[in-house]
Amino acid sequence: MLVFAQAGNIDRGECAVAATSTNPADSSNDPAHAEEWDLGRDLRASLIRWLATDRTAAPLVDPKGLCVLGARVTGSLDLSGVRVPFGVRLVRCSIPDVINLSATDVPSLSLEGSYTGEILAVFLTSHEVVNFGSDALSGGQFSASGVVNLTQAKAKFFRFSGGHFHYSEKPRFSFGDPAFKTALFLLQIESRGDVELCCGFESNGAVLLNEAHSSVGDLNCSGGRFFNPGNVALDGGGASFGWVVLGPIVYGVVGPSGFEANGAVNFANTRVRANFLVDQAKFSGKSKERHGLYAPGLSVGGAFTWRNVDLPNGASLELTGARMTVLIDEPRSWPVPGQLFIDGLTYQQFGIEAPLDSPRDAGSRLRWLALQPTFHPQPYRQLAQVLAAGGDDVGATQVRIAAEDLRYSRYGIPGRIWGAFLKNTIGYGHRPMLTIMWSLAMVVIGWLIVRAAKAAAVMRPTYPDNALAAGDRRYERLYPLLYSLDVFLPFVNLHHEHYWWPDADAAGRCRVFGQTLNLRGSVVLYYLWAQIIAGWILSAIFVAGVTGLIRGD
């Protein structure tokens, strides 16, 4: 039979103690060895239900609630649909049969340090805590040998820290897709505080947190282990929290170990009001299995931190369409080439304060963008925008040109040729002053050629088209530099080309750098034609570059 004993190390309250020791950490209270306990430690599940449902029995329970230490609960505990008038706390108990808490309303519920079978607790309401973990005072871990289902449960806090969960090979209650091998259902739970999956938490099977919501609390997975190889290990898609922590650090406090997942970790369309922290985390899995962090559509109001992360065997990082204010990362935590997915990712700045500073130079960030499996223009535009906003206009231009290199490389040989021309003449419209340099070069070359043509006497006056006036024996003098400018500039008329033109049939000699050169008028003519064409082309792309007509952004 059970006796009441003072257990000062259990919140200094009255607990029914089924063993000789009131110390939860005593080996005699280890539920892993419950088969060795004598019959005197048995507690009928029907007795707990009677206390909860009988109006004459309920007042007999201590105002602090029902607390039992080290008992073996026999039979199936069924409190479904019951409004329990007192808190229920079963510490280091063995409860091998199914626990049914569907639509149960209870002030508080704690199974800390207990060993259980399957738990069905959909629509459970606890006005304080739901504790399926291992409290520091209990001296042992919670362990469920079958699936635990808390879909649409409500509580002030959900505490699973240190708990061990395992999916059921043949579950008593069918729920969801069995292919997920789910160990813990937390679908659409509502918490007014934190949801703790930390500090030694371990699941052998999927943990589903889809559309879970905490009004002011965080999701703390620091030190958690999530194992479901080749499958979904942790899914928080569509959830809403203040912080999400996958690592050992919570507000500067170092946890016992880092976060680890074997399988896919999904936070698609999750809303995080403050920060999303991934630090000292490992996303393991086989090379051909889907594993890594997948967070398309993630929304982070503060910083997304990605540091000290191990991504073995080609683990992925997907942030497609994600939004965040600050991106904090480091090269050693980047995935291998082909496993970074960031098309549509938007951010306002990189981390700038040590030790959480990030690479901010264009070269490093271009190597980061190159980890994507295919080219997408948006990540390059986003990076250029952030660099420009930070004052690095040179780096921003470098990124824009790199994007155009990749864009034109997809268009085959003609596209590569045209892209190379635009890059070298105008920087794809991002360096329009390059056109001025090419124009100056063309004018200088034309000046030298016309000067040589003048010395070789292959330039001829254009009369009788421009015949002298009666009695006027003077003719317009040839100025090679003005002539070259007049030929090159399509929109400017210096009235010099009108008077002189090379004679294609003439030939002569001139000295260039001390060497005698034979020069034919036809060669000068062909060059001047080329210079005229170049003038039109360079002028046109200069205007297009300045106005942004040919920029890819």
Coordinates of C-alpha atoms in Angstrom, one line a residue:
M1 CA 0.0 0.0 0.0
L2 CA 1.1 3.6 -0.4
V3 CA 2.0 5.7 2.6
F4 CA 2.4 9.5 2.8
A5 CA 5.9 10.7 3.7
Q6 CA 7.5 14.1 3.8
A7 CA 9.8 14.4 0.7
G8 CA 11.6 17.7 1.2
N9 CA 13.6 17.3 -2.0
I10 CA 10.4 17.2 -4.1
D11 CA 9.4 20.9 -4.0
R12 CA 9.0 20.5 -0.2
G13 CA 5.5 19.2 -0.6
E14 CA 3.6 16.0 0.4
C15 CA 4.1 13.0 -1.9
A16 CA 2.8 9.5 -1.7
V17 CA 6.0 7.4 -1.6
A18 CA 5.7 3.8 -2.8
A19 CA 9.3 2.9 -1.8
T20 CA 11.4 3.0 1.3
S21 CA 13.4 6.0 0.1
T22 CA 11.9 9.5 -0.4
N23 CA 14.9 10.5 -2.6
P24 CA 13.9 10.3 -6.3
A25 CA 17.5 9.8 -7.2
D26 CA 17.8 6.6 -5.1
S27 CA 18.4 3.5 -7.3
S28 CA 15.3 1.9 -5.7
N29 CA 13.2 4.5 -7.4
D30 CA 14.5 3.8 -10.9
P31 CA 11.5 2.9 -13.1
A32 CA 13.8 1.2 -15.6
H33 CA 13.8 -1.7 -13.0
A34 CA 10.1 -1.6 -12.2
E35 CA 9.8 -5.3 -12.9
E36 CA 11.8 -5.9 -9.8
W37 CA 9.5 -3.8 -7.5
D38 CA 7.3 -5.7 -5.1
L39 CA 3.5 -5.6 -5.3
G40 CA 3.3 -3.1 -2.5
R41 CA 4.4 -0.4 -5.0
D42 CA 1.4 -1.0 -7.3
L43 CA -1.1 1.8 -7.8
R44 CA -4.3 1.1 -9.7
A45 CA -5.0 3.6 -12.5
S46 CA -8.7 3.3 -11.6
L47 CA -7.9 4.8 -8.2
I48 CA -6.4 7.9 -9.8
R49 CA -9.5 8.2 -12.0
W50 CA -11.8 7.8 -9.0
L51 CA -10.0 10.6 -7.1
A52 CA -10.4 12.8 -10.2
T53 CA -14.0 12.1 -10.9
D54 CA -15.7 11.4 -7.6
R55 CA -16.9 14.6 -5.9
T56 CA -16.6 13.1 -2.5
A57 CA -13.0 11.8 -3.1
A58 CA -11.5 14.9 -4.8
P59 CA -11.6 17.1 -1.6
L60 CA -9.4 14.4 0.1
V61 CA -6.5 15.2 -2.2
D62 CA -3.9 17.6 -0.9
P63 CA -4.4 21.2 -2.1
K64 CA -1.0 21.1 -3.7
G65 CA -2.3 18.2 -5.9
L66 CA -1.7 14.5 -6.3
C67 CA 2.0 13.6 -6.1
V68 CA 3.2 10.0 -6.2
L69 CA 6.8 8.9 -6.2
G70 CA 8.1 5.5 -7.3
A71 CA 4.9 3.7 -8.0
R72 CA 4.0 1.1 -10.6
V73 CA 0.7 2.2 -12.1
T74 CA -1.3 -0.8 -13.2
G75 CA -4.0 -0.7 -15.9
S76 CA -4.7 1.9 -18.4
L77 CA -4.9 5.5 -17.0
D78 CA -7.9 7.1 -18.7
L79 CA -8.7 10.6 -17.8
S80 CA -10.1 11.6 -21.2
G81 CA -12.7 14.3 -21.1
V82 CA -12.3 14.7 -17.3
R83 CA -11.9 18.1 -15.6
V84 CA -9.4 17.1 -12.9
P85 CA -9.7 19.5 -9.9
F86 CA -6.1 19.0 -8.8
G87 CA -2.7 18.9 -10.3
V88 CA -1.2 15.5 -11.1
R89 CA 2.4 14.7 -10.6
L90 CA 3.8 11.2 -11.0
V91 CA 7.5 11.2 -10.2
R92 CA 9.7 8.3 -11.3
C93 CA 6.7 6.0 -11.8
S94 CA 6.3 3.1 -14.1
I95 CA 3.2 3.5 -16.3
P96 CA 3.5 0.8 -19.0
D97 CA -0.1 0.8 -20.3
V98 CA -1.7 3.5 -22.5
I99 CA -2.4 6.9 -20.9
N100 CA -5.4 8.6 -22.3
L101 CA -5.6 12.3 -21.5
S102 CA -7.6 13.5 -24.6
A103 CA -9.6 16.6 -23.8
T104 CA -8.5 16.4 -20.2
D105 CA -8.5 19.7 -18.2
V106 CA -6.0 19.8 -15.4
P107 CA -4.3 22.5 -13.3
S108 CA -0.9 21.0 -14.0
L109 CA 0.5 17.7 -15.3
S110 CA 4.0 16.2 -14.6
L111 CA 5.4 12.8 -15.4
E112 CA 8.9 13.8 -14.7
G113 CA 11.4 10.9 -14.6
S114 CA 8.7 8.3 -15.3
Y115 CA 8.7 5.5 -17.8
T116 CA 5.5 5.2 -19.8
G117 CA 4.0 3.6 -22.9
E118 CA 1.9 5.5 -25.4
I119 CA 0.3 8.7 -24.3
L120 CA -2.7 10.1 -26.1
A121 CA -3.3 13.7 -25.0
V122 CA -4.9 15.5 -27.9
F123 CA -6.8 18.7 -26.8
L124 CA -5.3 18.4 -23.3
T125 CA -5.5 21.7 -21.3
S126 CA -3.0 22.3 -18.4
H127 CA -3.3 25.7 -16.7
E128 CA 0.3 25.5 -15.6
V129 CA 3.0 23.1 -16.9
V130 CA 3.0 19.9 -19.0
N131 CA 6.2 18.2 -17.9
F132 CA 7.2 15.0 -19.7
G133 CA 10.9 15.5 -19.0
S134 CA 13.4 14.9 -16.3
D135 CA 13.4 17.6 -13.7
A136 CA 16.7 18.3 -12.0
L137 CA 15.1 17.4 -8.7
S138 CA 13.7 14.1 -9.8
G139 CA 17.0 12.4 -10.4
G140 CA 16.1 10.6 -13.6
Q141 CA 15.0 10.9 -17.2
F142 CA 11.4 10.6 -18.6
S143 CA 11.1 7.8 -21.1
A144 CA 8.2 6.9 -23.4
S145 CA 8.4 3.6 -25.2
G146 CA 5.6 4.6 -27.6
V147 CA 4.3 7.6 -29.4
V148 CA 3.2 10.6 -27.4
N149 CA 0.5 12.7 -29.0
L150 CA -0.2 16.2 -27.6
T151 CA -1.9 17.6 -30.7
Q152 CA -3.7 20.9 -30.0
A153 CA -2.8 20.8 -26.3
K154 CA -2.7 24.0 -24.3
A155 CA -0.4 24.8 -21.4
K156 CA 1.6 27.6 -19.8
F157 CA 4.8 25.7 -20.4
F158 CA 5.7 22.5 -22.2
R159 CA 8.7 20.9 -20.7
F160 CA 10.3 17.9 -22.4
S161 CA 13.9 18.6 -21.3
G162 CA 15.9 15.4 -20.8
G163 CA 13.0 13.2 -21.9
H164 CA 13.4 10.2 -24.2
F165 CA 10.8 9.5 -26.8
H166 CA 10.3 6.6 -29.3
Y167 CA 8.0 6.0 -32.1
S168 CA 5.6 3.0 -32.0
E169 CA 6.1 0.1 -34.4
K170 CA 2.4 -0.8 -34.0
P171 CA 0.7 2.2 -32.3
R172 CA -2.6 1.6 -30.4
F173 CA -4.0 4.9 -31.8
S174 CA -3.5 5.6 -35.5
F175 CA -2.7 9.3 -36.2
G176 CA -0.8 10.9 -39.0
D177 CA 1.3 9.3 -41.7
P178 CA 3.1 6.2 -40.2
A179 CA 5.9 6.7 -42.7
F180 CA 7.1 9.6 -40.6
K181 CA 7.8 7.3 -37.7
T182 CA 6.6 10.0 -35.3
A183 CA 7.7 9.8 -31.7
L184 CA 6.2 13.1 -30.4
F185 CA 3.2 15.0 -31.8
L186 CA 3.1 18.6 -30.8
L187 CA 1.0 19.8 -33.7
Q188 CA -0.8 23.1 -33.1
I189 CA 0.0 23.3 -29.4
E190 CA -0.5 26.6 -27.7
S191 CA 1.9 27.7 -25.0
R192 CA 2.1 30.9 -23.1
G193 CA 5.7 30.2 -22.3
D194 CA 8.7 28.2 -23.5
V195 CA 8.6 24.8 -25.2
E196 CA 11.7 22.9 -24.1
L197 CA 13.2 20.1 -26.1
C198 CA 16.6 20.6 -24.6
C199 CA 19.2 19.5 -22.1
G200 CA 19.5 15.8 -23.0
F201 CA 16.2 15.5 -24.9
E202 CA 16.3 12.6 -27.3
S203 CA 13.8 11.3 -29.8
N204 CA 14.0 8.2 -31.9
G205 CA 11.5 9.2 -34.5
A206 CA 10.1 12.4 -35.8
V207 CA 9.1 15.4 -33.5
L208 CA 6.3 17.3 -35.2
L209 CA 5.7 20.9 -34.1
N210 CA 3.8 22.1 -37.1
E211 CA 1.8 25.3 -36.4
A212 CA 2.8 25.3 -32.7
H213 CA 2.4 28.7 -31.1
S214 CA 3.9 30.4 -28.1
S215 CA 2.6 33.9 -27.3
V216 CA 5.7 35.1 -25.4
G217 CA 8.0 32.0 -25.2
D218 CA 10.7 30.3 -27.1
L219 CA 11.5 27.0 -28.6
N220 CA 14.6 25.7 -26.9
C221 CA 16.3 22.7 -28.5
S222 CA 19.8 23.3 -27.0
G223 CA 21.5 20.0 -26.3
G224 CA 18.7 18.1 -28.0
R225 CA 19.1 14.9 -30.1
F226 CA 16.7 14.2 -32.9
F227 CA 17.1 10.9 -34.7
N228 CA 15.1 9.7 -37.7
P229 CA 17.6 8.8 -40.4
G230 CA 16.4 9.3 -44.0
N231 CA 13.2 10.9 -42.7
V232 CA 12.0 14.1 -40.9
A233 CA 13.8 14.4 -37.5
L234 CA 12.2 17.8 -36.4
D235 CA 9.4 19.7 -38.1
G236 CA 8.4 23.1 -36.9
G237 CA 6.8 24.3 -40.1
G238 CA 4.3 27.1 -39.7
A239 CA 5.1 27.5 -36.0
S240 CA 5.5 30.8 -34.1
F241 CA 8.0 31.5 -31.3
G242 CA 10.0 34.3 -29.8
W243 CA 13.4 32.6 -30.2
V244 CA 14.3 29.3 -31.8
V245 CA 17.5 27.8 -30.4
L246 CA 19.4 24.9 -32.0
G247 CA 22.6 24.7 -30.0
P248 CA 24.1 24.9 -26.6
I249 CA 23.6 28.7 -25.9
V250 CA 20.5 30.3 -24.6
Y251 CA 20.9 34.0 -23.7
G252 CA 24.6 33.5 -23.1
V253 CA 24.2 30.3 -20.9
V254 CA 26.3 27.4 -22.1
G255 CA 24.3 24.1 -22.2
P256 CA 25.6 20.6 -21.7
S257 CA 26.2 19.8 -25.3
G258 CA 25.3 20.9 -28.8
F259 CA 22.2 20.2 -31.0
E260 CA 22.3 17.2 -33.2
A261 CA 19.8 15.8 -35.8
N262 CA 20.0 12.8 -38.0
G263 CA 17.4 13.5 -40.7
A264 CA 15.8 16.6 -42.0
V265 CA 15.1 19.6 -39.8
N266 CA 12.2 21.6 -41.2
F267 CA 11.1 25.1 -40.3
A268 CA 9.3 26.1 -43.4
N269 CA 7.2 29.2 -43.1
T270 CA 8.0 29.5 -39.4
R271 CA 7.7 32.9 -37.7
V272 CA 10.3 33.9 -35.2
R273 CA 9.8 37.2 -33.5
A274 CA 13.3 37.6 -32.2
N275 CA 16.3 35.4 -33.2
F276 CA 16.9 32.1 -34.8
L277 CA 20.1 30.6 -33.3
V278 CA 22.0 27.7 -34.8
D279 CA 25.3 27.3 -33.0
Q280 CA 27.4 24.2 -32.2
A281 CA 24.9 22.0 -34.2
K282 CA 25.4 18.9 -36.3
F283 CA 23.1 17.8 -39.1
S284 CA 24.1 14.3 -39.8
G285 CA 22.9 11.7 -42.3
K286 CA 24.0 9.5 -45.1
S287 CA 25.2 11.1 -48.4
K288 CA 22.1 10.0 -50.3
E289 CA 19.6 10.8 -47.5
R290 CA 17.9 14.1 -47.2
H291 CA 19.4 15.9 -44.1
G292 CA 20.2 19.4 -43.0
L293 CA 18.1 22.5 -42.2
Y294 CA 15.2 23.3 -44.5
A295 CA 13.6 26.7 -43.8
P296 CA 11.9 28.1 -46.9
G297 CA 9.7 31.0 -46.1
L298 CA 11.2 31.4 -42.6
S299 CA 10.6 34.9 -41.1
V300 CA 13.0 36.1 -38.4
G301 CA 12.5 39.5 -36.8
G302 CA 16.0 39.8 -35.5
A303 CA 19.2 37.8 -36.4
F304 CA 19.6 34.4 -38.0
T305 CA 22.8 32.9 -36.6
W306 CA 24.6 30.0 -38.3
R307 CA 27.9 29.3 -36.7
N308 CA 30.0 26.2 -35.6
V309 CA 27.7 24.0 -37.7
D310 CA 28.8 20.6 -39.0
L311 CA 27.1 19.5 -42.3
P312 CA 28.6 16.0 -43.0
N313 CA 27.9 14.0 -46.1
G314 CA 26.4 16.8 -48.1
A315 CA 23.9 18.2 -45.7
S316 CA 21.8 21.1 -47.0
L317 CA 20.9 24.6 -45.9
E318 CA 17.7 25.9 -47.5
L319 CA 16.6 29.5 -46.9
T320 CA 14.6 30.0 -50.0
G321 CA 12.3 32.9 -49.7
A322 CA 13.3 33.5 -46.0
R323 CA 13.4 36.9 -44.4
M324 CA 15.6 38.2 -41.6
T325 CA 17.1 41.4 -40.4
V326 CA 20.6 40.3 -39.7
L327 CA 22.5 37.3 -41.1
I328 CA 25.3 36.0 -39.0
D329 CA 27.4 33.2 -40.4
E330 CA 30.9 31.9 -41.1
P331 CA 32.6 30.1 -44.0
R332 CA 33.4 27.0 -42.0
S333 CA 29.7 26.4 -41.5
W334 CA 28.7 26.8 -45.1
P335 CA 27.5 23.6 -46.9
V336 CA 29.4 22.0 -49.8
P337 CA 28.8 23.2 -53.3
G338 CA 25.3 22.5 -54.6
Q339 CA 23.7 22.3 -51.1
L340 CA 22.9 26.0 -50.5
F341 CA 19.5 27.2 -51.5
I342 CA 18.9 30.9 -51.0
D343 CA 16.9 32.1 -53.9
G344 CA 14.5 34.7 -52.5
L345 CA 16.4 35.2 -49.2
T346 CA 16.3 38.8 -48.0
Y347 CA 18.3 40.4 -45.2
Q348 CA 19.3 43.9 -44.3
Q349 CA 22.9 43.4 -43.1
F350 CA 25.5 41.0 -42.0
G351 CA 26.7 40.5 -38.4
I352 CA 29.2 43.3 -37.7
E353 CA 30.1 42.9 -34.0
A354 CA 32.7 40.4 -32.7
P355 CA 32.5 37.6 -32.1
L356 CA 29.3 37.3 -34.2
D357 CA 30.7 39.1 -37.2
S358 CA 30.3 37.7 -40.7
P359 CA 32.3 38.0 -43.9
R360 CA 31.2 41.2 -45.6
D361 CA 33.6 41.5 -48.5
A362 CA 32.4 40.8 -52.1
G363 CA 35.0 38.0 -52.7
S364 CA 33.9 35.9 -49.7
R365 CA 30.2 36.5 -50.4
L366 CA 30.6 35.5 -54.1
R367 CA 32.1 32.2 -53.0
W368 CA 29.1 31.8 -50.7
L369 CA 26.7 32.4 -53.6
A370 CA 28.6 30.0 -55.8
L371 CA 27.5 27.2 -53.4
Q372 CA 24.1 27.3 -55.0
P373 CA 23.3 24.4 -57.4
T374 CA 22.1 26.8 -60.2
F375 CA 22.3 30.5 -60.9
H376 CA 19.5 32.7 -59.6
P377 CA 19.8 36.5 -60.1
Q378 CA 17.9 37.5 -56.9
P379 CA 20.7 36.4 -54.4
Y380 CA 23.2 38.5 -56.3
R381 CA 20.8 41.5 -56.4
Q382 CA 20.2 41.1 -52.6
L383 CA 23.9 40.9 -51.8
A384 CA 24.7 43.9 -54.0
Q385 CA 22.0 45.9 -52.3
V386 CA 23.3 45.1 -48.8
L387 CA 26.9 45.9 -49.8
A388 CA 25.9 49.2 -51.3
A389 CA 23.8 50.1 -48.2
G390 CA 26.9 49.4 -46.1
G391 CA 29.0 51.7 -48.2
D392 CA 30.9 49.1 -50.3
D393 CA 29.9 50.4 -53.8
V394 CA 32.9 48.8 -55.4
G395 CA 32.0 45.4 -53.9
A396 CA 28.4 45.9 -55.0
T397 CA 29.5 46.5 -58.6
Q398 CA 31.7 43.4 -58.4
V399 CA 28.7 41.3 -57.4
R400 CA 26.5 42.7 -60.1
I401 CA 29.1 42.0 -62.8
A402 CA 29.6 38.5 -61.5
A403 CA 25.9 37.9 -61.8
E404 CA 25.9 39.1 -65.4
D405 CA 28.9 36.8 -66.2
L406 CA 26.8 33.9 -65.1
R407 CA 23.7 35.1 -66.8
Y408 CA 25.3 35.5 -70.2
S409 CA 27.2 32.2 -69.8
R410 CA 23.9 30.4 -70.1
Y411 CA 23.2 31.7 -73.6
G412 CA 25.7 29.6 -75.5
I413 CA 28.6 30.9 -77.6
P414 CA 26.8 33.9 -79.1
G415 CA 25.7 35.0 -75.6
R416 CA 29.2 34.6 -74.2
I417 CA 30.6 36.7 -77.0
W418 CA 28.0 39.4 -76.6
G419 CA 28.4 39.3 -72.8
A420 CA 32.2 39.6 -73.1
F421 CA 31.8 42.7 -75.3
L422 CA 29.4 44.3 -72.9
K423 CA 31.5 43.5 -69.9
N424 CA 34.7 44.8 -71.4
T425 CA 33.2 48.0 -72.9
I426 CA 30.7 49.0 -70.3
G427 CA 30.8 46.5 -67.4
Y428 CA 27.3 45.3 -68.3
G429 CA 26.1 48.9 -67.7
H430 CA 27.5 49.0 -64.2
R431 CA 30.7 50.8 -65.3
P432 CA 29.7 53.2 -68.0
M433 CA 32.9 55.2 -67.7
L434 CA 34.7 52.2 -69.3
T435 CA 33.1 53.5 -72.6
I436 CA 34.8 56.8 -72.2
M437 CA 38.1 55.0 -71.9
W438 CA 37.5 53.0 -75.0
S439 CA 36.3 56.2 -76.8
L440 CA 39.5 58.0 -75.9
A441 CA 41.5 55.1 -77.1
M442 CA 39.7 55.1 -80.5
V443 CA 40.2 58.9 -80.9
V444 CA 43.9 58.8 -80.0
I445 CA 44.5 55.9 -82.5
G446 CA 42.5 57.8 -85.1
W447 CA 44.6 60.9 -84.4
L448 CA 47.8 59.0 -84.9
I449 CA 46.6 57.4 -88.1
V450 CA 45.3 60.6 -89.6
R451 CA 48.6 62.3 -88.7
A452 CA 50.5 59.6 -90.4
A453 CA 48.2 59.8 -93.4
K454 CA 48.8 63.5 -93.6
A455 CA 52.5 63.0 -93.5
A456 CA 52.2 60.3 -96.2
A457 CA 50.1 62.7 -98.3
V458 CA 47.3 60.3 -98.8
M459 CA 44.7 62.7 -97.4
R460 CA 43.0 64.7 -100.2
P461 CA 40.8 67.8 -100.2
T462 CA 37.2 66.9 -101.0
Y463 CA 36.5 69.7 -103.6
P464 CA 35.0 70.1 -106.2
D465 CA 32.3 69.1 -103.6
N466 CA 33.7 71.8 -101.4
A467 CA 35.0 74.2 -104.1
L468 CA 36.7 77.4 -103.1
A469 CA 34.9 80.6 -103.5
A470 CA 35.8 82.8 -106.4
G471 CA 39.1 84.5 -105.8
D472 CA 39.8 82.5 -102.5
R473 CA 43.0 80.5 -102.8
R474 CA 42.9 79.3 -99.1
Y475 CA 41.7 75.8 -98.1
E476 CA 40.7 74.5 -94.7
R477 CA 43.8 73.2 -92.9
L478 CA 43.8 69.5 -91.7
Y479 CA 44.1 69.1 -88.0
P480 CA 44.5 65.3 -87.2
L481 CA 43.1 65.4 -83.6
L482 CA 40.0 67.4 -84.6
Y483 CA 39.5 65.2 -87.6
S484 CA 39.6 62.0 -85.5
L485 CA 37.0 63.5 -83.1
D486 CA 34.8 64.6 -86.0
V487 CA 34.9 61.1 -87.4
F488 CA 34.2 59.4 -84.1
L489 CA 31.5 61.5 -82.5
P490 CA 28.1 60.7 -84.3
F491 CA 26.1 63.6 -82.7
V492 CA 28.8 66.3 -83.0
N493 CA 29.9 68.1 -86.2
L494 CA 33.2 69.8 -86.0
H495 CA 33.1 70.7 -89.8
H496 CA 36.4 69.1 -90.4
E497 CA 35.6 65.7 -91.9
H498 CA 33.7 67.6 -94.6
Y499 CA 36.9 69.0 -96.1
W500 CA 39.3 66.0 -96.1
W501 CA 39.1 62.3 -96.9
P502 CA 41.7 59.6 -97.6
D503 CA 42.4 58.8 -101.2
A504 CA 42.0 55.0 -101.6
D505 CA 44.2 54.9 -104.7
A506 CA 47.1 56.9 -103.1
A507 CA 50.1 55.6 -101.3
G508 CA 53.0 57.3 -99.5
R509 CA 55.6 57.1 -96.8
C510 CA 55.9 58.4 -93.3
R511 CA 58.1 57.9 -90.3
V512 CA 56.7 56.4 -87.2
F513 CA 58.9 56.1 -84.1
G514 CA 61.9 56.6 -86.3
Q515 CA 60.9 53.9 -88.8
T516 CA 59.8 54.5 -92.4
L517 CA 56.3 53.1 -93.0
N518 CA 54.5 52.6 -96.3
L519 CA 50.9 53.7 -95.9
R520 CA 48.1 53.3 -98.4
G521 CA 45.1 55.5 -98.4
S522 CA 42.7 52.5 -98.5
V523 CA 44.0 51.3 -95.1
V524 CA 43.3 54.7 -93.6
L525 CA 39.9 54.7 -95.3
Y526 CA 39.0 51.2 -93.8
Y527 CA 40.1 52.4 -90.3
L528 CA 38.0 55.5 -90.5
W529 CA 34.9 53.5 -91.5
A530 CA 35.6 51.3 -88.4
Q531 CA 36.0 54.3 -86.2
I532 CA 32.7 55.7 -87.4
I533 CA 30.9 52.4 -86.6
A534 CA 32.7 52.3 -83.2
G535 CA 31.6 55.8 -82.4
W536 CA 27.9 54.9 -83.0
I537 CA 28.1 51.7 -81.0
L538 CA 30.1 53.1 -78.0
S539 CA 27.9 56.1 -77.9
A540 CA 24.7 54.0 -77.9
I541 CA 25.9 51.6 -75.2
F542 CA 27.1 54.5 -73.1
V543 CA 23.6 56.0 -73.2
A544 CA 22.1 52.6 -72.5
G545 CA 24.4 52.0 -69.6
V546 CA 23.8 55.4 -68.0
T547 CA 20.1 55.0 -68.3
G548 CA 20.1 51.4 -67.1
L549 CA 18.6 49.9 -70.2
I550 CA 21.0 47.0 -70.4
R551 CA 21.6 46.3 -66.7
G552 CA 20.4 42.9 -65.6
D553 CA 19.0 44.3 -62.3

